[in-house]
PDB file of C-alpha atoms in Angstrom:
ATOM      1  CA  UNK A   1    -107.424 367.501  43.101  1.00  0.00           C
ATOM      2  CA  UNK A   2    -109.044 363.905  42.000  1.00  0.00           C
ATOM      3  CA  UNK A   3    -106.733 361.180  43.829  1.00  0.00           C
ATOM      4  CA  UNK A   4    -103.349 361.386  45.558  1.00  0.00           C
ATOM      5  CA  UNK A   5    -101.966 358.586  46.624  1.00  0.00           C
ATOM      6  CA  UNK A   6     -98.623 357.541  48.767  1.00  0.00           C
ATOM      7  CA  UNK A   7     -96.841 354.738  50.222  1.00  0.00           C
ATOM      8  CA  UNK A   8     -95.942 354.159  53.959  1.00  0.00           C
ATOM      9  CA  UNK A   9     -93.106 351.441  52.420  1.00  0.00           C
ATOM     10  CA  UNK A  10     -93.406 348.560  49.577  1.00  0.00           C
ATOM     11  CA  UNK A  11     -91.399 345.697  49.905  1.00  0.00           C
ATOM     12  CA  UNK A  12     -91.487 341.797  51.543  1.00  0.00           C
ATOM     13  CA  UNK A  13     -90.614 343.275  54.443  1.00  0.00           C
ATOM     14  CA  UNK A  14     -93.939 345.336  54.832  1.00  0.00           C
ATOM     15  CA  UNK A  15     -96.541 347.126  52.433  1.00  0.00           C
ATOM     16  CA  UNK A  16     -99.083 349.925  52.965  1.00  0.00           C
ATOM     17  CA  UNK A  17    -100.326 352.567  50.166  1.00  0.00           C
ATOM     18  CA  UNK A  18    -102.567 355.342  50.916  1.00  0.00           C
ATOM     19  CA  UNK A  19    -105.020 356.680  48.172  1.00  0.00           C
ATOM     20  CA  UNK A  20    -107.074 359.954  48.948  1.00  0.00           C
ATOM     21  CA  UNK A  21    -109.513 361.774  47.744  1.00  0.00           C
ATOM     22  CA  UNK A  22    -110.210 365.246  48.847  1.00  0.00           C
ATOM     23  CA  UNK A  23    -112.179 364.394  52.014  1.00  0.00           C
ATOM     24  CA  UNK A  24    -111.412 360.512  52.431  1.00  0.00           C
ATOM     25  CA  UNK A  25    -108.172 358.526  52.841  1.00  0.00           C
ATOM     26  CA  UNK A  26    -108.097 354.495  52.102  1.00  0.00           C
ATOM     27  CA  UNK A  27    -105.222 352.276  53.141  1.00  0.00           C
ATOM     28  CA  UNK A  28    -104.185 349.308  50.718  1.00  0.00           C
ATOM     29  CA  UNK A  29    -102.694 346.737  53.487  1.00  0.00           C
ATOM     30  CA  UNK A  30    -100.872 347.651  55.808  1.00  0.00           C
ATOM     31  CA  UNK A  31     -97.539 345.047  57.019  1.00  0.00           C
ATOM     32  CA  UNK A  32     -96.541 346.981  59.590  1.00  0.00           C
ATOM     33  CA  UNK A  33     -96.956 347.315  63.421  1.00  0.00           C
ATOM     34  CA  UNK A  34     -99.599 349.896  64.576  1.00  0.00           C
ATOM     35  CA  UNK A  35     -96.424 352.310  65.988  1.00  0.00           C
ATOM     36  CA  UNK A  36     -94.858 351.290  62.863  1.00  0.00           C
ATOM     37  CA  UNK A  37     -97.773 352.301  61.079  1.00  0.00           C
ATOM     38  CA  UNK A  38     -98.570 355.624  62.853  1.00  0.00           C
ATOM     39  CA  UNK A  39     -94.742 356.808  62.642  1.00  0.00           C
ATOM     40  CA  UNK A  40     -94.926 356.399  59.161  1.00  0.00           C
ATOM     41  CA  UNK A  41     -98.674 357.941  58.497  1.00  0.00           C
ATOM     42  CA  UNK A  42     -96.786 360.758  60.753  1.00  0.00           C
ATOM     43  CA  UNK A  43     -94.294 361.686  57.938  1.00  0.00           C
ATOM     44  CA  UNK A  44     -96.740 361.796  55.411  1.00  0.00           C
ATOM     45  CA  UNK A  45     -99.267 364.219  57.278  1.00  0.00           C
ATOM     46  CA  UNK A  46    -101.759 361.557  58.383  1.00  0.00           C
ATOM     47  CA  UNK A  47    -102.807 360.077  61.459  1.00  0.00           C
ATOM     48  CA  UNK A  48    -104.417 356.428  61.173  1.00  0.00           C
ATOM     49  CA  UNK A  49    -107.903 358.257  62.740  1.00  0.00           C
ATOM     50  CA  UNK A  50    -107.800 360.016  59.295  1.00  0.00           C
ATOM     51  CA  UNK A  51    -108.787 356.826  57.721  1.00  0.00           C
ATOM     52  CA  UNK A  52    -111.788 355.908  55.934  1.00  0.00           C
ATOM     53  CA  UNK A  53    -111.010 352.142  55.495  1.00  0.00           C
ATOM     54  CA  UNK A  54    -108.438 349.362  54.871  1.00  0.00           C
ATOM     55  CA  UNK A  55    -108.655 347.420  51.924  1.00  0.00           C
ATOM     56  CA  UNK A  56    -106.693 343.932  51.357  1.00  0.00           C
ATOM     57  CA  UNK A  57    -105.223 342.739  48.377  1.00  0.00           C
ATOM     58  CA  UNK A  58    -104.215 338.925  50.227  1.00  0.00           C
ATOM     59  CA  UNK A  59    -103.048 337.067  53.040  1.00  0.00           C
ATOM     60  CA  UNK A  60     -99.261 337.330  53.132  1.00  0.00           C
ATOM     61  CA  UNK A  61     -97.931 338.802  55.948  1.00  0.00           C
ATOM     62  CA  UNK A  62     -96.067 341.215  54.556  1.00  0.00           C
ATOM     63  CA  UNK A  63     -99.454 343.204  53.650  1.00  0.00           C
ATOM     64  CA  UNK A  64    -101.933 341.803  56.210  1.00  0.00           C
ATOM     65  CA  UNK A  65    -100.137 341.515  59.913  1.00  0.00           C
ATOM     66  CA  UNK A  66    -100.763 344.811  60.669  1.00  0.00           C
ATOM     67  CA  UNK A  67    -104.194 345.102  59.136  1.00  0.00           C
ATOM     68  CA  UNK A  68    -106.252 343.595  62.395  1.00  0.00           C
ATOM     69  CA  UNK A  69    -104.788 345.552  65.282  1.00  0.00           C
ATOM     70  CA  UNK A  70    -105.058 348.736  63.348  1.00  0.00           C
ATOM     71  CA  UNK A  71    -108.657 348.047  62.558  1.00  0.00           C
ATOM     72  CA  UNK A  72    -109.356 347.329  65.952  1.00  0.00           C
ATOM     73  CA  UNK A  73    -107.036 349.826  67.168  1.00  0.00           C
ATOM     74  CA  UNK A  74    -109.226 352.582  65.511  1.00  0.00           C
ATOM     75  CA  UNK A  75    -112.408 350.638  64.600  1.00  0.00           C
ATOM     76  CA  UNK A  76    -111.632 351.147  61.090  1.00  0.00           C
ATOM     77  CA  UNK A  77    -113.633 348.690  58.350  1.00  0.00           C
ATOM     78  CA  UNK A  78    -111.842 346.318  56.908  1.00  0.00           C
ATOM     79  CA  UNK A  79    -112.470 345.271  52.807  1.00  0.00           C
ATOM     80  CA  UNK A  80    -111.087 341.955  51.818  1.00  0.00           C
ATOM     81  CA  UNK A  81    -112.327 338.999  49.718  1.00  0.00           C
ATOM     82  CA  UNK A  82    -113.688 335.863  51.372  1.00  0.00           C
ATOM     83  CA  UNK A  83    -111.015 333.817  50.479  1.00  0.00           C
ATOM     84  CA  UNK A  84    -108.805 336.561  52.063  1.00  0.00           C
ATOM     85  CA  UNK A  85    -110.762 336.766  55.344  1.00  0.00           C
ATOM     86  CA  UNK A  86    -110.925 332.595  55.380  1.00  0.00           C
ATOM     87  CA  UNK A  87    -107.108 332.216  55.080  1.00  0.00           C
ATOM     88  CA  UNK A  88    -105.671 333.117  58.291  1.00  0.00           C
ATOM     89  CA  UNK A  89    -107.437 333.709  62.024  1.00  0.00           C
ATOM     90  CA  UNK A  90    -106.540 337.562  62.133  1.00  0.00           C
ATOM     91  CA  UNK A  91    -109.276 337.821  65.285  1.00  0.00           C
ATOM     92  CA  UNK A  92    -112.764 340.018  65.276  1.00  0.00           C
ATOM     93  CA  UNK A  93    -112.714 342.903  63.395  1.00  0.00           C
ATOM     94  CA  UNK A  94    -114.611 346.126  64.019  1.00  0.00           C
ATOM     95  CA  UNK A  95    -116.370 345.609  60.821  1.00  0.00           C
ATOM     96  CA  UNK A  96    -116.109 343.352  57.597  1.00  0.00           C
ATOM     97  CA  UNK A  97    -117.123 343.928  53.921  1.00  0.00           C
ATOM     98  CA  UNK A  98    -116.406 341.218  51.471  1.00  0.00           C
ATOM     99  CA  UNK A  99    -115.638 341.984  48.303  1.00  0.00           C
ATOM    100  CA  UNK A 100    -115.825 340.205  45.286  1.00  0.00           C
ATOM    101  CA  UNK A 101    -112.841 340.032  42.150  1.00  0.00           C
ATOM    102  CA  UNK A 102    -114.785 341.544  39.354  1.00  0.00           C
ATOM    103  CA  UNK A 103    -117.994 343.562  41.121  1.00  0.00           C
ATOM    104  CA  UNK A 104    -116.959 347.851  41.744  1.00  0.00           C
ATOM    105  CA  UNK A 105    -117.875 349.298  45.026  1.00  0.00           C
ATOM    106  CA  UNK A 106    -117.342 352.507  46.591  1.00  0.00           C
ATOM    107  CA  UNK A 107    -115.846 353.465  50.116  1.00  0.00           C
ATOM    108  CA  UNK A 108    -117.222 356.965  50.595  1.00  0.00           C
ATOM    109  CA  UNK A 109    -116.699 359.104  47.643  1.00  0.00           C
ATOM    110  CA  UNK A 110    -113.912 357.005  45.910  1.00  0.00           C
ATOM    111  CA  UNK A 111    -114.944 353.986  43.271  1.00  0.00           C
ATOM    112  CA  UNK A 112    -113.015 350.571  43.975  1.00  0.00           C
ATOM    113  CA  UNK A 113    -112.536 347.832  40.920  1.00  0.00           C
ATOM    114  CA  UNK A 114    -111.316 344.939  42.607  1.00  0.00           C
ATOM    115  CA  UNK A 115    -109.425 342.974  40.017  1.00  0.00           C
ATOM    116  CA  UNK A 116    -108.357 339.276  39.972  1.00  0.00           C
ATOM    117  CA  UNK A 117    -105.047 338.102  40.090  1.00  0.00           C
ATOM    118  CA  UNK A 118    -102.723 334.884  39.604  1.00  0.00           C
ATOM    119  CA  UNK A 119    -100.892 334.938  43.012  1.00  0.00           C
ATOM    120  CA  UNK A 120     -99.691 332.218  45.471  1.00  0.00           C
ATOM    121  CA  UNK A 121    -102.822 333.518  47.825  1.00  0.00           C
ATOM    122  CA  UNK A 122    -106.507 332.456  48.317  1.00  0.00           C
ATOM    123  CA  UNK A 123    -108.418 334.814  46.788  1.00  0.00           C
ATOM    124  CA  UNK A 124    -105.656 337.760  45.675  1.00  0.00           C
ATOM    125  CA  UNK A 125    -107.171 340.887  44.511  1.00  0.00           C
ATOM    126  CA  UNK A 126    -105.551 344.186  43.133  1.00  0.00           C
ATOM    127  CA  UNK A 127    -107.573 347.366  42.312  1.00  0.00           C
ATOM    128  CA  UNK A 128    -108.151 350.149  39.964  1.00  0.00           C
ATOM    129  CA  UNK A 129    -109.384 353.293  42.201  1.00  0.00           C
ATOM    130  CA  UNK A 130    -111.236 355.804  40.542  1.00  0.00           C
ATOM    131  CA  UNK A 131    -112.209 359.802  42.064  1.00  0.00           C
ATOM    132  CA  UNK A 132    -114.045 363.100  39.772  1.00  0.00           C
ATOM    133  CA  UNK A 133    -113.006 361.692  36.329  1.00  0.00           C
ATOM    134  CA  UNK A 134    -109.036 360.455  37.360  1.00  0.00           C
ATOM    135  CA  UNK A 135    -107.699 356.715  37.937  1.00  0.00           C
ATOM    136  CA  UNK A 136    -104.994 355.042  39.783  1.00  0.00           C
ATOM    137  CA  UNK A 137    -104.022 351.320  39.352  1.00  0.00           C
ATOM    138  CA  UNK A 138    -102.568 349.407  41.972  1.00  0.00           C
ATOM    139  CA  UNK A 139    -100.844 345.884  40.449  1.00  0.00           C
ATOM    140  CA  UNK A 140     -98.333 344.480  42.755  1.00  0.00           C
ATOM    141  CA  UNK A 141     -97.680 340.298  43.658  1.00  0.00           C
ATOM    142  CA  UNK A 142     -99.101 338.891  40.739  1.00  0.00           C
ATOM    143  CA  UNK A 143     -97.043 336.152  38.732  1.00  0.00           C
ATOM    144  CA  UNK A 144     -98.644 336.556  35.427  1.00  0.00           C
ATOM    145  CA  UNK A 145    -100.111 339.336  33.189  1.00  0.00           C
ATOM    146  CA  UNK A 146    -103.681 337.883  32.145  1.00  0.00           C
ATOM    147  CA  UNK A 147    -105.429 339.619  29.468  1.00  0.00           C
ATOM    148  CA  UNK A 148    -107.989 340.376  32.039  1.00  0.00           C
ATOM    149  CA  UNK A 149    -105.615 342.121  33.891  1.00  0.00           C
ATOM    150  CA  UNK A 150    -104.129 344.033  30.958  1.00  0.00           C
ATOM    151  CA  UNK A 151    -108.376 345.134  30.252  1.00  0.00           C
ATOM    152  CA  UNK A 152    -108.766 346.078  33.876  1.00  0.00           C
ATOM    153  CA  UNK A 153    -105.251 348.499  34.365  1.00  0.00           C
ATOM    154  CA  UNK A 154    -104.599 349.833  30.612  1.00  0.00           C
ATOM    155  CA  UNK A 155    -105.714 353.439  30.188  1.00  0.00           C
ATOM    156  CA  UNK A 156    -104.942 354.108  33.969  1.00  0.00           C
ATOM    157  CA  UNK A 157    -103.720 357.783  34.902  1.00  0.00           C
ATOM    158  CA  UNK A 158    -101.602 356.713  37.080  1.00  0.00           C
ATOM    159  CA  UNK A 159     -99.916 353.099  37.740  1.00  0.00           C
ATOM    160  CA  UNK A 160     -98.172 351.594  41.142  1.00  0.00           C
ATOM    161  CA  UNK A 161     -96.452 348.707  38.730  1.00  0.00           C
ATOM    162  CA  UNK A 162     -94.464 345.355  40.066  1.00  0.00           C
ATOM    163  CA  UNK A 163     -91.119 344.989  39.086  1.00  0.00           C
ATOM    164  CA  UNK A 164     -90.064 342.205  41.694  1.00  0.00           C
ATOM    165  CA  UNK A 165     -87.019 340.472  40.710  1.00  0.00           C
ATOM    166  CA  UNK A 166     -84.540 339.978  38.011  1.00  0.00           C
ATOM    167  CA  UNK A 167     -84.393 336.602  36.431  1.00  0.00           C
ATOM    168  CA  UNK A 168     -80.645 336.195  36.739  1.00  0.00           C
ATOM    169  CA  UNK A 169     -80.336 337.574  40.422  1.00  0.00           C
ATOM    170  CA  UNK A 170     -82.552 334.753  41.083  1.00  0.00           C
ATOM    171  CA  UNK A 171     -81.570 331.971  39.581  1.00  0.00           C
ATOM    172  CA  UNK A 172     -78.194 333.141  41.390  1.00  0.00           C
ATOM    173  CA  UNK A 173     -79.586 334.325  44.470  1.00  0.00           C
ATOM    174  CA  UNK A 174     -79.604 332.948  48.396  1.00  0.00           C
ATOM    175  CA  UNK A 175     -83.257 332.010  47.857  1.00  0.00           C
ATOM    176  CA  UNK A 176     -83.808 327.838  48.197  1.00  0.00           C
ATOM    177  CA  UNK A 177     -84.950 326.096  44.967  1.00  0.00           C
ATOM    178  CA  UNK A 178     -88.204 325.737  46.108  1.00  0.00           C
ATOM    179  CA  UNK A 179     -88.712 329.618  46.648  1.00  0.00           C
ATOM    180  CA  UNK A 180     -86.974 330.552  43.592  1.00  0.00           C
ATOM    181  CA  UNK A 181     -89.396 328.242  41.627  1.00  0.00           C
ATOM    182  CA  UNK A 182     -92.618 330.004  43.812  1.00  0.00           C
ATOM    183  CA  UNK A 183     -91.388 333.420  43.030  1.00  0.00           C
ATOM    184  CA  UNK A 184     -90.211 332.929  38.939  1.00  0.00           C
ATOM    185  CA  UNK A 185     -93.781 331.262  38.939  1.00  0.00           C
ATOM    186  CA  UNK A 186     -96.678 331.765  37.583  1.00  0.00           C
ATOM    187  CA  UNK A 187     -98.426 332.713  40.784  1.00  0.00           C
ATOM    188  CA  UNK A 188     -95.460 334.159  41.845  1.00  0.00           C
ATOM    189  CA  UNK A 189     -94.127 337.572  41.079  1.00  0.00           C
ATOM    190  CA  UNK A 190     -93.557 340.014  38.592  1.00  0.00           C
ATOM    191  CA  UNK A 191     -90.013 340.317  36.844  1.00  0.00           C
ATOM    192  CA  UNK A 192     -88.906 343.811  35.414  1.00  0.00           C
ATOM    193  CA  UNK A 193     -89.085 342.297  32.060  1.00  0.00           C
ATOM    194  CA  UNK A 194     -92.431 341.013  32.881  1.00  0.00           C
ATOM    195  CA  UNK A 195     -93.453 344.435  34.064  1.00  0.00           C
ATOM    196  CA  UNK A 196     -91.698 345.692  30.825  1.00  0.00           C
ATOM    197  CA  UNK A 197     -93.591 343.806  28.790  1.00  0.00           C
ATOM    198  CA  UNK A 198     -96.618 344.520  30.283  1.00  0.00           C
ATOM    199  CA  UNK A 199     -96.435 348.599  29.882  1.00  0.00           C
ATOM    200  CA  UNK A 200     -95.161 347.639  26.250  1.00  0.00           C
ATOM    201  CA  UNK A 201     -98.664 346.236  25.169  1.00  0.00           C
ATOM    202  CA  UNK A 202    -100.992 348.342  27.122  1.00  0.00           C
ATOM    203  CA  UNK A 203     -99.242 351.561  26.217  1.00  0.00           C
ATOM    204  CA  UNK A 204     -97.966 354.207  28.980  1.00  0.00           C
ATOM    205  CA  UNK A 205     -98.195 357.817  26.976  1.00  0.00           C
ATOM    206  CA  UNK A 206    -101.197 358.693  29.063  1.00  0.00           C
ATOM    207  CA  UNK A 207     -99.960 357.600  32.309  1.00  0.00           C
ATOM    208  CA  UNK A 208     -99.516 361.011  34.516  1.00  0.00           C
ATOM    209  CA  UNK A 209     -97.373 358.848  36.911  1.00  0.00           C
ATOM    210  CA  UNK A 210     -95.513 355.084  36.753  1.00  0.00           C
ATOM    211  CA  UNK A 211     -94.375 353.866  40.372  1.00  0.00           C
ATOM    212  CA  UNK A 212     -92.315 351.126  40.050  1.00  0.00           C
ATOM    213  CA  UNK A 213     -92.766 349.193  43.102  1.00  0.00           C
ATOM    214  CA  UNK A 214     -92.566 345.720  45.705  1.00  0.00           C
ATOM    215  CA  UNK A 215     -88.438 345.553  44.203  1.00  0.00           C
ATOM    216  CA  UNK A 216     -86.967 342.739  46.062  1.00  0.00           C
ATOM    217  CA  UNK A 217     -83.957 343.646  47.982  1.00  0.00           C
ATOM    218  CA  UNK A 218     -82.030 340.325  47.413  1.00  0.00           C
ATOM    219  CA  UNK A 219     -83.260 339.849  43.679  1.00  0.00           C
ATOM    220  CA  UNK A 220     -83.050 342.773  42.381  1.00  0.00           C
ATOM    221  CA  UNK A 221     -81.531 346.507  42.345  1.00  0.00           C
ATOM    222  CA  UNK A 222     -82.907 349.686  41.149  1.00  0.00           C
ATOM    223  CA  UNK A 223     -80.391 349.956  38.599  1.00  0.00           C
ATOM    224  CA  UNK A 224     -81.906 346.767  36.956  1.00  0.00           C
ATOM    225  CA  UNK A 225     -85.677 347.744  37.130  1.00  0.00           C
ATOM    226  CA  UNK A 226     -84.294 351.242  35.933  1.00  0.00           C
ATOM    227  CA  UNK A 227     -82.331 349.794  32.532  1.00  0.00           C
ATOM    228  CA  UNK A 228     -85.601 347.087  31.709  1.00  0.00           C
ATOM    229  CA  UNK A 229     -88.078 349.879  32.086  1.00  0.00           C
ATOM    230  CA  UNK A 230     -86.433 352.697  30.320  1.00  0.00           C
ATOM    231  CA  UNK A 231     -88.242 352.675  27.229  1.00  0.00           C
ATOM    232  CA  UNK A 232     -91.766 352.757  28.950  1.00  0.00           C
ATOM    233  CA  UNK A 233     -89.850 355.664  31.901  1.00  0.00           C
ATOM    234  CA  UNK A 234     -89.009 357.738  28.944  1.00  0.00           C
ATOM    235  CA  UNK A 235     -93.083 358.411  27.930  1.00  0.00           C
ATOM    236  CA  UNK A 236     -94.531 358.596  31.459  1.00  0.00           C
ATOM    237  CA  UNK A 237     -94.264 362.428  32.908  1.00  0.00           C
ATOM    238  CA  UNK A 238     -93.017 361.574  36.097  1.00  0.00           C
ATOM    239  CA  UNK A 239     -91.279 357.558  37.202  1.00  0.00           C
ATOM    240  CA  UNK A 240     -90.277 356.978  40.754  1.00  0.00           C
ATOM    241  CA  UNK A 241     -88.984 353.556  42.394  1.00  0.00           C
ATOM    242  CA  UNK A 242     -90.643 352.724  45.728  1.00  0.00           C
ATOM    243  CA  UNK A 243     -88.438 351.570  48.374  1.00  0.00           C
ATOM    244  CA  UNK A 244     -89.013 349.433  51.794  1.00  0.00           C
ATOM    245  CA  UNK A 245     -88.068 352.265  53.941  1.00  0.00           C
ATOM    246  CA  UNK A 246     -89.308 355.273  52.734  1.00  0.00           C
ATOM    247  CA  UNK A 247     -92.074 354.213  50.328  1.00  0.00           C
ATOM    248  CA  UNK A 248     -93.115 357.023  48.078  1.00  0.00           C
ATOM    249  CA  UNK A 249     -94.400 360.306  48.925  1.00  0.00           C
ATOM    250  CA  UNK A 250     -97.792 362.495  47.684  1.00  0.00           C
ATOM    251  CA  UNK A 251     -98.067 362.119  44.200  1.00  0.00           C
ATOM    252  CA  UNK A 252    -101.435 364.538  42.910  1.00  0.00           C
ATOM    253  CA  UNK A 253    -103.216 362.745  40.058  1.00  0.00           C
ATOM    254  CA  UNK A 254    -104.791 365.447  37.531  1.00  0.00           C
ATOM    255  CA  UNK A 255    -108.482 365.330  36.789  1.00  0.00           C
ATOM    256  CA  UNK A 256    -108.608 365.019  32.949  1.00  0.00           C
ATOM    257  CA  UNK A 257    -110.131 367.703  31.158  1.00  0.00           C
TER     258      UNK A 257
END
C-alpha cells in the first residue's frame, strides 16, 4: 500500500491527521493534549513513539497547542515554516526544520509539497504528500481558492477538503461581527460552496477518496456540506465527513497502475 492516512479529530476544537507510508507515520498538527493525543493514536493502532515527525500547517491553537509537548514528550522533529515557528513562544523543541511554501522535501520515505495559503496566520502552509506513485492533498483553513492552489491539489488521489461553514448559518449565527467578517473572509475559511466550487473546476473523477473536513459545529451541519457537495460526492469512489470527535479512520490510497 502507497499512503494511508487518518484523523485523530478535525474541527476548531482540535486537529491532528496522520499520513503513513508503509514503514513511516507523519502527524499534520496536532491540537490536542499529549493524553489526548495518545488516547486517540490508541484507537487508531498507533502509539505517538510510532512517529516519524510532526508537520505544521500554522499557528492557531486549535492545530499547534499540542504540537510542543508532544515533540518534547517523544523528541519527535518538528516541520513548520518560519513564520510559523516566529508566531508564538511554543518553548525548545527537540529538533526544528523550516520549511519553505513552494520548495518539496521528504521526511523519510514520503515526499512533502508544502503549499501556500491565504489564511489569517503568519506563514500558513497546506501540503500535497506523495508515497510509490500515489498522492494525498491536505487543504483545510484557507479563505480563498488561488489558482496556485487549484495547480498544487488538482489531480490528487485522494483529497482531505474544507467545507467550514455555511454562509447563511453565519450571517445568523452566535459568532460577533467581527468573527463572522474574519471567518466569511478572504483569509478566513472555506464555505461548502467554496469547497464546491473548488472540486467543480479542478475535477474529482480520479479522486480514490474526498474527506470533507474542519465543519464548524455552530456554522454548519453535515446535512449542508452533504446537499452543496453532492454533485462532486457522486464521482468520488468513496466521501466521508470528518468530525471533532472521532475524526476519520484508515483510509488505504491505491498505487496507480
Amino acid at each position: 500500500m502507497a499512503l494511508r492516512f487518518a484523523s485523530l479529530g478535525s474541527g476548531s476544537k482540535g486537529n491532528g491527521t496522520l499520513v503513513a507510508s508503509g514503514d513511516h507515520c507523519l502527524l499534520v498538527d496536532c491540537g490536542f493534549t499529549i493524553k489526548e493525543t495518545e488516547r486517540r493514536m490508541a484507537r487508531l493502532g498507533l502509539s505517538p513513539a510510532d512517529l516519524s515527525a510532526i508537520l505544521v500547517t500554522h499557528e492557531h491553537s486549535d492545530h499547534l497547542s499540542g504540537v510542543a509537548p508532544l515533540a518534547r514528550k517523544y523528541k519527535l522533529p518538528v516541520y513548520l515554516t518560519p513564520g510559523t515557528l516566529r508566531a508564538r513562544d511554543i518553548g525548545k523543541l527537540p529538533t526544528v526544520h523550516l520549511i519553505e511554501g513552494h520548495r518539496p522535501f521528504a521526511v523519510a520515505d514520503i515526499q512533502v509539497t508544502p503549499v501556500a495559503v491565504p489564511h489569517d496566520a503568519r506563514e500558513a502552509a497546506q501540503f500535497v504528500f506523495r508515497h510509490c506513485g500515489a498522492s494525498l492533498g491536505l487543504l483545510t483553513d484557507l479563505g480563498t481558492v488561488t489558482p496556485h492552489v487549484e495547480e498544487q491539489f488538482g489531480g490528487c488521489d485522494a483529497l482531505v477538503l474544507e467545507a467550514n461553514h455555511d454562509p447563511r448559518m453565519l450571517a445568523q449565527g452566535p459568532y460577533p461581527p467581527s468573527l463572522k467578517r474574519r471567518v466569511g473572509g478572504a483569509y478566513g475559511h472555506l464555505s461548502n460552496q467554496q469547497a464546491a466550487g473548488f472540486l467543480q473546476r479542478v475535477g474529482c473523477e480520479g479522486l480514490q477518496h474526498l474527506v470533507v473536513a474542519h465543519i464548524s459545529e455552530k456554522n454548519n451541519t453535515v446535512e449542508l456540506a452533504r446537499e452543496a457537495l453532492a454533485s462532486a460526492a457522486e464521482q468520488v469512489a468513496s466521501c466521508i465527513f470528518a468530525c471533532q470527535q472521532q475524526g476519520f479512520g484508515w483510509l488505504d490510497i491505491e498505487k496507480k497502475s
